Coordinates of N, CA, C and O in Angstrom, one line a residue:
M1 N -2.7 8.9 -3.1 CA -2.2 8.1 -2.6 C -2.2 8.1 -1.3 O -2.0 9.6 -0.9
T2 N -2.3 7.9 -0.1 CA -2.7 7.7 1.3 C -1.2 8.0 2.2 O -0.2 7.8 1.8
L3 N -2.0 8.8 3.2 CA 0.0 8.6 4.0 C 0.8 7.3 4.7 O 1.3 7.1 4.5
S4 N -0.2 6.5 4.7 CA 0.3 4.7 5.1 C 1.1 4.9 3.8 O 1.7 4.0 3.8
E5 N 0.2 4.5 2.8 CA 1.1 4.1 1.6 C 2.5 5.0 1.4 O 3.0 4.3 0.6
L6 N 1.8 6.2 1.7 CA 3.7 7.2 1.4 C 4.6 6.8 2.2 O 6.0 6.6 2.3
A7 N 4.2 6.1 3.5 CA 5.5 6.4 4.9 C 6.5 5.4 4.4 O 7.8 5.6 5.0
G8 N 6.3 4.8 3.8 CA 7.5 3.6 3.5 C 7.6 3.9 1.9 O 9.3 3.7 1.8
R9 N 7.9 4.9 1.8 CA 8.3 4.7 0.3 C 9.4 6.5 1.0 O 10.4 7.3 -0.5
V10 N 8.8 7.2 1.4 CA 9.9 8.6 2.6 C 10.8 8.1 2.2 O 11.7 9.1 2.2
A11 N 11.9 7.2 3.2 CA 12.8 7.3 3.4 C 13.7 6.8 2.2 O 15.2 7.5 2.0
P12 N 13.4 5.8 1.1 CA 14.4 5.9 -0.2 C 14.2 7.1 -0.5 O 15.6 7.4 -1.2
L13 N 13.0 7.1 -0.7 CA 13.4 8.8 -1.7 C 14.2 10.3 -1.3 O 14.8 10.9 -1.1
V14 N 14.5 10.2 0.8 CA 14.9 10.8 1.2 C 16.6 10.5 1.3 O 17.5 11.3 1.0
V15 N 16.4 9.3 0.7 CA 18.1 8.7 0.7 C 18.9 9.5 -0.7 O 20.0 9.7 -0.8
G16 N 17.6 9.4 -1.7 CA 18.3 9.3 -3.8 C 17.7 10.9 -3.2 O 19.0 10.8 -4.0
W17 N 17.7 11.7 -2.1 CA 17.7 13.3 -2.7 C 19.5 13.2 -2.2 O 19.6 14.0 -2.2
V18 N 19.0 12.7 -1.0 CA 20.8 13.3 -0.1 C 22.5 13.4 -0.7 O 22.5 13.2 -1.1
L19 N 21.7 11.3 -1.0 CA 23.5 10.1 -1.7 C 22.9 10.3 -2.8 O 23.8 9.6 -3.4
G20 N 22.3 10.9 -3.7 CA 22.0 9.6 -4.9 C 21.2 8.5 -5.4 O 21.4 7.5 -4.0
P21 N 20.7 8.2 -6.5 CA 20.4 7.5 -7.0 C 20.5 5.9 -6.5 O 19.6 4.6 -6.5
A22 N 21.7 5.7 -6.4 CA 21.7 4.8 -6.3 C 22.5 4.3 -4.9 O 22.2 2.8 -4.5
M23 N 22.3 5.0 -4.0 CA 22.8 4.6 -2.8 C 21.2 4.8 -2.8 O 21.0 3.8 -1.8
A24 N 20.0 5.0 -2.9 CA 18.6 4.9 -2.8 C 18.3 3.5 -3.6 O 17.0 2.4 -2.4
G25 N 18.8 3.1 -3.8 CA 18.8 2.1 -4.8 C 19.9 0.3 -3.7 O 18.2 0.0 -3.5
L26 N 20.6 1.2 -3.5 CA 21.2 -0.2 -2.0 C 20.2 0.2 -1.1 O 20.1 -0.9 -0.4
Y27 N 20.2 0.8 -0.7 CA 18.6 1.8 0.9 C 17.4 0.5 0.5 O 17.9 -0.2 1.3
S28 N 17.4 -0.1 -1.1 CA 16.3 -0.7 -1.2 C 16.5 -1.3 -1.3 O 15.1 -2.8 -0.9
V29 N 17.8 -2.3 -1.7 CA 17.7 -3.2 -1.8 C 17.8 -3.8 -0.4 O 17.7 -5.2 0.3
A30 N 18.6 -3.2 0.5 CA 19.2 -3.7 1.8 C 17.6 -3.9 2.3 O 18.0 -4.8 3.6
Q31 N 17.1 -2.5 2.4 CA 15.6 -3.2 3.4 C 15.3 -4.7 3.0 O 14.0 -4.6 3.9
R32 N 14.8 -4.2 1.4 CA 14.3 -5.8 0.5 C 15.0 -7.0 1.7 O 13.9 -8.3 2.4
A33 N 16.0 -7.0 1.3 CA 16.5 -8.0 2.0 C 16.4 -8.7 4.0 O 15.8 -9.4 4.3
T34 N 16.5 -7.4 4.4 CA 16.2 -7.4 5.9 C 14.7 -8.5 6.1 O 14.5 -8.7 7.0
V35 N 13.8 -7.3 5.5 CA 12.6 -8.4 5.2 C 12.5 -9.6 5.2 O 11.3 -10.5 5.7
I36 N 13.1 -10.0 4.2 CA 12.9 -11.3 4.1 C 14.0 -12.6 5.2 O 13.7 -13.5 5.2
I37 N 15.1 -11.8 4.9 CA 15.5 -12.3 6.4 C 15.1 -12.0 7.9 O 14.5 -13.3 8.2
A38 N 13.8 -11.7 8.2 CA 13.2 -11.6 9.5 C 12.0 -12.9 9.4 O 11.5 -12.9 10.3
Q39 N 11.8 -12.8 8.3 CA 9.7 -13.7 7.9 C 10.4 -14.7 8.2 O 10.1 -15.3 8.8
P40 N 11.4 -16.0 8.6 CA 11.6 -16.9 9.3 C 11.7 -16.6 10.7 O 11.0 -18.3 11.2
A41 N 12.4 -15.9 11.0 CA 12.3 -15.5 12.6 C 10.3 -15.3 12.9 O 10.5 -15.5 14.2
Q42 N 10.3 -14.4 13.0 CA 9.0 -13.9 12.5 C 8.1 -15.6 13.4 O 7.3 -15.7 13.3
I43 N 7.9 -16.4 11.7 CA 7.2 -18.0 11.6 C 7.6 -18.6 12.7 O 6.3 -19.0 12.7
L44 N 8.7 -18.4 13.1 CA 9.3 -19.2 13.8 C 8.8 -18.7 15.8 O 8.8 -19.9 16.8
G45 N 8.4 -17.1 15.6 CA 8.4 -17.2 16.9 C 6.6 -17.3 17.3 O 6.0 -17.1 18.1
N46 N 6.0 -16.8 16.0 CA 4.9 -16.7 15.8 C 4.6 -18.8 16.4 O 3.1 -19.5 16.7
T47 N 5.2 -20.0 15.9 CA 4.3 -20.8 15.8 C 5.9 -21.5 17.7 O 4.7 -22.9 18.2
A48 N 6.5 -20.8 17.9 CA 6.8 -20.7 19.6 C 6.0 -20.5 20.4 O 5.4 -21.9 21.0
Y49 N 5.4 -19.6 19.9 CA 4.8 -18.6 21.0 C 3.0 -19.7 20.9 O 2.5 -20.3 21.9
A50 N 2.6 -20.2 19.6 CA 1.1 -21.3 20.1 C 1.7 -22.1 20.3 O 0.9 -22.5 21.6
E51 N 3.3 -22.5 20.3 CA 3.2 -24.4 21.7 C 3.7 -24.0 22.9 O 3.0 -24.8 23.7
L52 N 4.2 -23.2 23.2 CA 4.3 -22.6 24.5 C 3.5 -21.9 25.1 O 2.2 -22.5 26.4
A53 N 1.9 -21.4 23.9 CA 0.6 -21.7 24.8 C -0.4 -22.6 25.0 O -0.9 -22.6 26.2
H54 N -0.1 -24.1 24.1 CA -0.9 -25.0 24.3 C 0.4 -25.9 25.5 O -0.7 -26.4 26.6
V55 N 1.1 -25.6 26.3 CA 2.0 -25.8 27.1 C 1.2 -25.7 27.7 O 1.7 -26.0 29.4
V56 N 1.3 -24.8 28.0 CA 0.6 -23.6 29.2 C -1.1 -24.3 29.4 O -1.2 -24.2 30.8
A57 N -1.3 -23.8 28.8 CA -3.0 -24.3 28.4 C -3.3 -26.0 29.5 O -4.0 -26.2 30.0
D58 N -2.6 -26.5 29.5 CA -3.2 -27.5 29.2 C -1.6 -28.3 31.4 O -2.2 -29.1 31.4
G59 N -1.1 -26.9 31.6 CA -1.0 -27.0 32.7 C 0.8 -27.7 32.9 O 1.4 -27.7 34.0
R60 N 0.9 -28.2 31.5 CA 2.9 -28.3 31.9 C 3.8 -27.5 32.2 O 4.8 -28.1 32.1
G61 N 3.3 -26.2 31.9 CA 3.9 -25.2 32.0 C 4.4 -25.0 33.0 O 6.1 -24.8 33.5
A62 N 4.3 -25.1 34.0 CA 4.7 -24.9 35.3 C 5.5 -26.0 35.9 O 6.6 -25.6 36.8
K63 N 5.3 -27.4 35.5 CA 5.8 -28.6 35.9 C 7.6 -28.0 35.2 O 8.7 -28.1 36.3
R64 N 7.7 -27.9 34.1 CA 8.3 -27.9 33.6 C 9.9 -26.4 33.5 O 11.0 -26.6 34.1
C65 N 8.5 -25.2 34.1 CA 9.9 -24.2 35.0 C 10.6 -24.6 35.7 O 10.9 -24.0 36.2
A66 N 9.1 -24.8 36.2 CA 9.8 -25.3 38.7 C 11.4 -26.8 38.5 O 12.0 -26.0 38.6
G67 N 11.2 -27.0 37.3 CA 12.5 -28.5 37.3 C 13.5 -27.6 36.1 O 15.2 -28.0 37.5
Y68 N 13.1 -26.5 36.2 CA 14.4 -26.3 35.0 C 15.2 -25.3 36.5 O 16.0 -24.7 36.6
C69 N 14.2 -23.6 36.9 CA 14.8 -22.9 37.8 C 15.2 -23.6 39.0 O 16.0 -23.0 39.5
E70 N 14.9 -24.4 39.6 CA 14.9 -25.4 40.5 C 17.2 -25.5 39.7 O 18.4 -25.6 41.1
R71 N 17.7 -26.4 39.1 CA 18.4 -26.2 38.7 C 19.6 -24.9 38.3 O 20.6 -25.4 38.2
S72 N 18.7 -23.6 38.4 CA 19.6 -22.5 38.2 C 20.1 -22.2 39.3 O 20.0 -22.2 40.0

């Protein structure tokens, strides 16, 4: 087992050592839930970045920003 593989398992092991196996289980479930919840946000961010890059590359970004910035 390499150090990078071990890094993801250290936190649950420490929680289990300090608080017991039940808390280590809850920690692992909560950690996995946050990863699942974060996936749609990451996908949306990647998609939004790609779309904004297209807008800026087409030269429409400055026009849209100028209209918005004048209203602010």
